[in-house]
Short mmCIF file of C-alpha atoms and ligand atoms in Angstrom, two decimals:
data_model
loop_
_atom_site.label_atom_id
_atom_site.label_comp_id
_atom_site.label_asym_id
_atom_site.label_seq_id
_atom_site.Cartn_x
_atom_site.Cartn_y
_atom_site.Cartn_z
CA UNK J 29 92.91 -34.09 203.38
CA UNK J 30 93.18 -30.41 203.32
CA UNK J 31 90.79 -28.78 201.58
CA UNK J 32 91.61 -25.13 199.71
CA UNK J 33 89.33 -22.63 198.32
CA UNK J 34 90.94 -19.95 195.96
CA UNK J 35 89.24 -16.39 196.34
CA UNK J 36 90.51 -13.98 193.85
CA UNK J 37 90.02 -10.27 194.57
CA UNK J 38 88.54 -8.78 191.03
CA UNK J 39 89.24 -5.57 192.38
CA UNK J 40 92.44 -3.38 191.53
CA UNK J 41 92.42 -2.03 195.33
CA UNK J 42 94.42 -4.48 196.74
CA UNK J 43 92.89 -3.48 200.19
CA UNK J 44 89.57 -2.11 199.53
CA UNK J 45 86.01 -3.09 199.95
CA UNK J 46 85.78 -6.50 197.80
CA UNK J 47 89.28 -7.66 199.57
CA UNK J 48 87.60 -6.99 203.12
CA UNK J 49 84.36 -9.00 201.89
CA UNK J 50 87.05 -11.71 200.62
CA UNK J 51 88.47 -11.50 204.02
CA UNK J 52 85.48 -12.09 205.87
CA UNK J 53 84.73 -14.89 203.54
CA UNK J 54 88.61 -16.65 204.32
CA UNK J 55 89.07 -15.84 207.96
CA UNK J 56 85.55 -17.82 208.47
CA UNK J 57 86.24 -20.77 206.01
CA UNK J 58 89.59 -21.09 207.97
CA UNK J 59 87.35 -21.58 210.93
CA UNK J 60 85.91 -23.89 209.40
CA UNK J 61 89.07 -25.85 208.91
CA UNK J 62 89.23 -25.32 205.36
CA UNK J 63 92.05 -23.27 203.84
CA UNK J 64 92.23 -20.23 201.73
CA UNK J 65 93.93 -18.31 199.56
CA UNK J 66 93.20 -14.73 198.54
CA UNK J 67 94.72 -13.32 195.11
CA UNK J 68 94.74 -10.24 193.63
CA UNK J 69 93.87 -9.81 190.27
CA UNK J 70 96.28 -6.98 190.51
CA UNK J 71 96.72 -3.35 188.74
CA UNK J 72 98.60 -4.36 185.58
CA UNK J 73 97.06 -4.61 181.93
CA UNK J 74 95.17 -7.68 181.05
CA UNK J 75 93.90 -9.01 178.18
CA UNK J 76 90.17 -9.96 176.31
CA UNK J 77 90.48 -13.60 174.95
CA UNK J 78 91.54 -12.67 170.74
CA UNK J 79 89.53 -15.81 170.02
CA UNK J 80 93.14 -16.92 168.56
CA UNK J 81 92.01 -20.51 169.57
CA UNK J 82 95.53 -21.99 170.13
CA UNK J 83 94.61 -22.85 173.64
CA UNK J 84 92.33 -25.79 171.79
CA UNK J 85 94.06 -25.88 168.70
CA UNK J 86 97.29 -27.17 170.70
CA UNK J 87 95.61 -27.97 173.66
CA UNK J 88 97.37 -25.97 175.83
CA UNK J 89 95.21 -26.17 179.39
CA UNK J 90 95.80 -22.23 179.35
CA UNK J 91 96.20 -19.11 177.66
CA UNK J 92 98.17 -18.53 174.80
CA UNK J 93 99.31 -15.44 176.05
CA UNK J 94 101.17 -15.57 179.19
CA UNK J 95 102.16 -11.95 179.54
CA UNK J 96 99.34 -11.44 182.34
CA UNK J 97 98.22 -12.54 185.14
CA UNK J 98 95.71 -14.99 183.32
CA UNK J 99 97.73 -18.26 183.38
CA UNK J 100 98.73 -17.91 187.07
CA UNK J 101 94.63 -18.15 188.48
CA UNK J 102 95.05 -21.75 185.82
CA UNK J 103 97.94 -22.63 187.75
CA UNK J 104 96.43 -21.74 191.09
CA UNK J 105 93.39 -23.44 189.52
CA UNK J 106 94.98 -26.73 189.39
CA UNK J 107 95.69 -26.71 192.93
CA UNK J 108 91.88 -25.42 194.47
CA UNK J 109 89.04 -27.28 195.71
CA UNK J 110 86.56 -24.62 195.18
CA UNK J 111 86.55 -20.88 193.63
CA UNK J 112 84.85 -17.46 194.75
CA UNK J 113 85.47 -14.52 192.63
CA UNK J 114 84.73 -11.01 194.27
CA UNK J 115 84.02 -8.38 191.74
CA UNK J 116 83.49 -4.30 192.34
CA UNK J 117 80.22 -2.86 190.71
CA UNK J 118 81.20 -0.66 187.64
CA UNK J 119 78.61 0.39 185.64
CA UNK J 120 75.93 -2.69 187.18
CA UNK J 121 78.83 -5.03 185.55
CA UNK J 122 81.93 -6.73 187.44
CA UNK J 123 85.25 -4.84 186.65
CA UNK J 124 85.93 -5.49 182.96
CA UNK J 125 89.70 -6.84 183.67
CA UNK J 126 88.23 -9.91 185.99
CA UNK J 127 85.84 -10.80 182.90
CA UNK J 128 88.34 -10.86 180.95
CA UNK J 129 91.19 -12.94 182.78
CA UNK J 130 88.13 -15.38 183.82
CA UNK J 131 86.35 -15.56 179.95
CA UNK J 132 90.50 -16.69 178.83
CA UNK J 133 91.40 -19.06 182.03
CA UNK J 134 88.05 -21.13 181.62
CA UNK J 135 87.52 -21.26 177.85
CA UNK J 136 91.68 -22.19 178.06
CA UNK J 137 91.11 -25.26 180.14
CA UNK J 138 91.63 -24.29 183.33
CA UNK J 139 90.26 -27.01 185.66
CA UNK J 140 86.95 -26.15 187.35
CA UNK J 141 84.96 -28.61 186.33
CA UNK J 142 82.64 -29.95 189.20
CA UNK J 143 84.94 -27.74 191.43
CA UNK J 144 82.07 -25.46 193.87
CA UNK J 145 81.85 -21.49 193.14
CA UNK J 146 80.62 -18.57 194.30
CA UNK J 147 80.40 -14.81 192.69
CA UNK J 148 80.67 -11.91 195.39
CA UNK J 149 79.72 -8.38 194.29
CA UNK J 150 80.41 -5.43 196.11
CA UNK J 151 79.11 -1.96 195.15
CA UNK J 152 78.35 1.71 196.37
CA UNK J 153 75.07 1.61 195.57
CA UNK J 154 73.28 -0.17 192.67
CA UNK J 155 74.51 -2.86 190.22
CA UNK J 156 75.22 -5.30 192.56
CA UNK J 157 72.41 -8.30 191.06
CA UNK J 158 73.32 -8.11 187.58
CA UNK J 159 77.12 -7.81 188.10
CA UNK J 160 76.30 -11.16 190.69
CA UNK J 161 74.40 -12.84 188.37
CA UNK J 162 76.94 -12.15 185.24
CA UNK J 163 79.55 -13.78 186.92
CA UNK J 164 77.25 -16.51 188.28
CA UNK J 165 76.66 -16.97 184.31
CA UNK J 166 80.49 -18.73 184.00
CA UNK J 167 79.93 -21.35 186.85
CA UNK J 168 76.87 -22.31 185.68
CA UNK J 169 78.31 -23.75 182.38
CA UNK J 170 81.33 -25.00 183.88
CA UNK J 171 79.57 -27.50 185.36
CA UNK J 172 80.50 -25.90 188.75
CA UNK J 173 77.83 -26.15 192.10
CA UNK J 174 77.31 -22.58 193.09
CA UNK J 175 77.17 -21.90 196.33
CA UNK J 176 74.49 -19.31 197.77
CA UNK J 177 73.86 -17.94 201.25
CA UNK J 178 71.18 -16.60 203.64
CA UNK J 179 71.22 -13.61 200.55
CA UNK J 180 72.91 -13.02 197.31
CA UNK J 181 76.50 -12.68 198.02
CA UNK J 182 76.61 -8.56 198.01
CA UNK J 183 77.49 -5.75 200.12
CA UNK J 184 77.81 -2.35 200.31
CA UNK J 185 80.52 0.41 200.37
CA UNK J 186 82.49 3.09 198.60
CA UNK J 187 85.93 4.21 200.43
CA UNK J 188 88.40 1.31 201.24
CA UNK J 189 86.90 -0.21 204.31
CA UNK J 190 83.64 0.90 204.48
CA UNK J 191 82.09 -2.39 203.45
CA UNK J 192 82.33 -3.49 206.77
CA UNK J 193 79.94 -1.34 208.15
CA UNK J 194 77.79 -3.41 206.02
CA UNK J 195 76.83 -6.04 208.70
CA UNK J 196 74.27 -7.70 207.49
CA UNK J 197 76.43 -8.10 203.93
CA UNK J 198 79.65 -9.49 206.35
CA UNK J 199 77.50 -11.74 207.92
CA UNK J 200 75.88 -13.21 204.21
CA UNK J 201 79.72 -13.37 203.75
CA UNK J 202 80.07 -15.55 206.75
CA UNK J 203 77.09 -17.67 205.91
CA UNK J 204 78.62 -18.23 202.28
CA UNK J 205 81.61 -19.78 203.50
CA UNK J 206 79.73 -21.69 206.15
CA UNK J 207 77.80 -23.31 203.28
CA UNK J 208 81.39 -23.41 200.82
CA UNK J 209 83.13 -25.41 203.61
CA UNK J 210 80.04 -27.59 204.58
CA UNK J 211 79.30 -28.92 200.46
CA UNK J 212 83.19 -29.02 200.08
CA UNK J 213 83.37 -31.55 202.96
CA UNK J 214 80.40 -33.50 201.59
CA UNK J 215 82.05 -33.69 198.18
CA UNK J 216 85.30 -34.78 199.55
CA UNK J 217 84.09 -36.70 202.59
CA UNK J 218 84.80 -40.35 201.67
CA UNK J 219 87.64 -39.35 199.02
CA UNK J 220 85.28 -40.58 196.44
CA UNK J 221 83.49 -37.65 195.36
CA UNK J 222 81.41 -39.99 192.56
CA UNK J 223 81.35 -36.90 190.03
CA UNK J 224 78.79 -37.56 187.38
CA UNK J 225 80.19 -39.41 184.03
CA UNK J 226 79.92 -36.94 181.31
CA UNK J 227 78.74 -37.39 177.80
CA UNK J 228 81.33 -36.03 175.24
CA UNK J 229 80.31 -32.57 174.99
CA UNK J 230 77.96 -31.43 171.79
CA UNK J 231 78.57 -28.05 170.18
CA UNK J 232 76.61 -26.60 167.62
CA UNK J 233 75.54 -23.97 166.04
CA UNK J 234 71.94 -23.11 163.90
CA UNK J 235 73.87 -22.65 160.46
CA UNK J 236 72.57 -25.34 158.47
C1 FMN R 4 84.61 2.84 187.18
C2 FMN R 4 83.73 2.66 188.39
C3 FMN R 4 82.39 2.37 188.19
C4 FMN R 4 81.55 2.16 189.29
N1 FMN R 4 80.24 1.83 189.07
C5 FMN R 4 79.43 1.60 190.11
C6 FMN R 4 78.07 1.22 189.90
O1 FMN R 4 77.60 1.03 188.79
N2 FMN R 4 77.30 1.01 191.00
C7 FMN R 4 77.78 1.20 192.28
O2 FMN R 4 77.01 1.04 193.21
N3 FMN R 4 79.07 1.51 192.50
C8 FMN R 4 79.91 1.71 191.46
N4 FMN R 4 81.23 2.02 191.68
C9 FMN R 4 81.72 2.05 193.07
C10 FMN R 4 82.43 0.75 193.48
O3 FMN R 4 81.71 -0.40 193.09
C11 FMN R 4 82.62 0.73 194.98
O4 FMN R 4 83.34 1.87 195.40
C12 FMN R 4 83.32 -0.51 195.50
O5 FMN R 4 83.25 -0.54 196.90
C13 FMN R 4 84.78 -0.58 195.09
O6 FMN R 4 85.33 -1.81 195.51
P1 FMN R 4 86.90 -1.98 195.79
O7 FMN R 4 87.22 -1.11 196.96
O8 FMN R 4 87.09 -3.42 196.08
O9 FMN R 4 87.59 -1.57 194.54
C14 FMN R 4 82.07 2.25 190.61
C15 FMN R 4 83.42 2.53 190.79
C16 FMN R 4 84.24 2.74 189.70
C17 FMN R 4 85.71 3.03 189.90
#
C-alpha cells in the first residue's frame, strides 16, 4: 500500500522559502518510502467561505463555488493519507488566501477526518507561533492527529531561498516527516486502521 501525504504550499512564491521547507519535508518522507505531493496554492484570487451553506444544504462534499482553486485541495483531499500545510508569516498570521481556501474545503466536506496533519510556518522574523498554532486550530477539530517534531514546525528566512540557511529549522523539517511517515505506517500497518466510532456530532449554540 502506498502511502501519500499532500503538502500544499500556502505561499504565492511558487519557489520561495515555505516551498523549500515543503521540500525538505517531501524529499525526506520519500525516503521514508512514503510519497508526496507538493501543491501550490497558487497566485490567483480566492475566496472567504460567504457562509452560503449550500455545501450542507445539498451536501455537496465541496465548495459551492468552484471558480478557485478551493475544490481541487477536496479533490486532492480524497486521494491523501495525511496533510501538511506550509504557511508564510504575514502580520504573526498565515497568508490570508490559505485560511481562506482551508476554512471553505473543510467546513465543505472535504475528507480529513482521522487523516494526520501538520502546520509549517515560515517567517522573516516574528509571527511564526501564532500563525503555527492558528492553523494547528483546524486539525484539531477535524479530528485530525497532529504531528509535531523535535520543535514547532518553523523556520526562518526572507528572500526566496534563504530558509535553508536555517539548519536547525530544515532539520525540525526532517524530523517532522520522520515522525509523519512513522504514525502514517502505524495507522495503516495492518490495513485496519480501527478509527474510533463516532457519536453523531452535537452542535449548539447558548441561545435559549
Ligand atoms: C504581507 C507580508 C507580511 C509579512 N509579515 C511578516 C511578519 O509578520 N513576520 C515575519 O517575520 N515576516 C513577515 N513577512 C515575511 C515573510 O513571512 C517571509 O519573507 C517568508 O519567508 C516568505 O515566504 P515565501 O517565500 O514562502 O513566500 C511578511 C511578508 C509579507 C509579504
Amino acid at each position: 500500500m502506498t502511502l501519500k501525504v499532500l503538502l500544499l504550499n500556502g505561499s504565492a512564491n511558487k519557489d520561495g522559502n515555505t516551498f523549500r521547507a515543503l521540500s525538505e519535508i517531501a524529499r525526506r518522507l520519500e525516503k521514508n518510502g512514503v510519497e508526496a505531493e507538493i501543491m501550490q496554492l497558487g497566485n490567483k484570487p480566492v475566496r472567504g467561505c460567504i457562509a452560503c451553506g449550500q455545501c450542507q444544504a445539498k451536501q455537496l462534499g465541496r465548495c459551492a463555488f468552484d471558480d478557485d482553486v478551493c475544490n481541487r485541495i477536496v479533490d486532492k483531499l480524497k486521494e491523501a493519507d495525511a496533510l501538511i500545510v506550509g504557511s508564510p508569516v504575514y502580520y504573526g498570521q498565515p497568508n490570508g488566501a490559505v485560511m481562506a481556501v482551508l476554512q471553505r474545503a473543510f467546513f465543505s466536506g472535504a475528507k480529513v477526518q482521522n487523516k494526520p496533519a501538520a502546520a509549517v510556518a515560515v517567517c522573516r522574523r516574528g509571527g511564526a507561533s501564532a500563525t503555527y498554532q492558528t492553523m494547528n486550530m483546524m486539525f484539531e477539530m477535524m479530528n485530525m492527529p497532529v504531528v509535531t517534531s523535535q520543535y514547532w514546525n518553523i523556520a526562518y528566512g526572507r528572500t526566496p531561498g534563504e530558509v535553508i540557511q536555517d539548519t536547525e529549522g530544515m532539520q525540525t523539517m526532517r524530523t517532522l516527516a520522520d515522525n509523519m511517515a512513522w504514525l502514517l505506517k502505524k495507522i495503516h500497518a495492518d490495513g485496519n486502521p480501527g478509527y474510533p466510532e463516532r457519536e453523531e456530532r452535537q452542535s449548539m449554540n447558548f441561545i435559549r
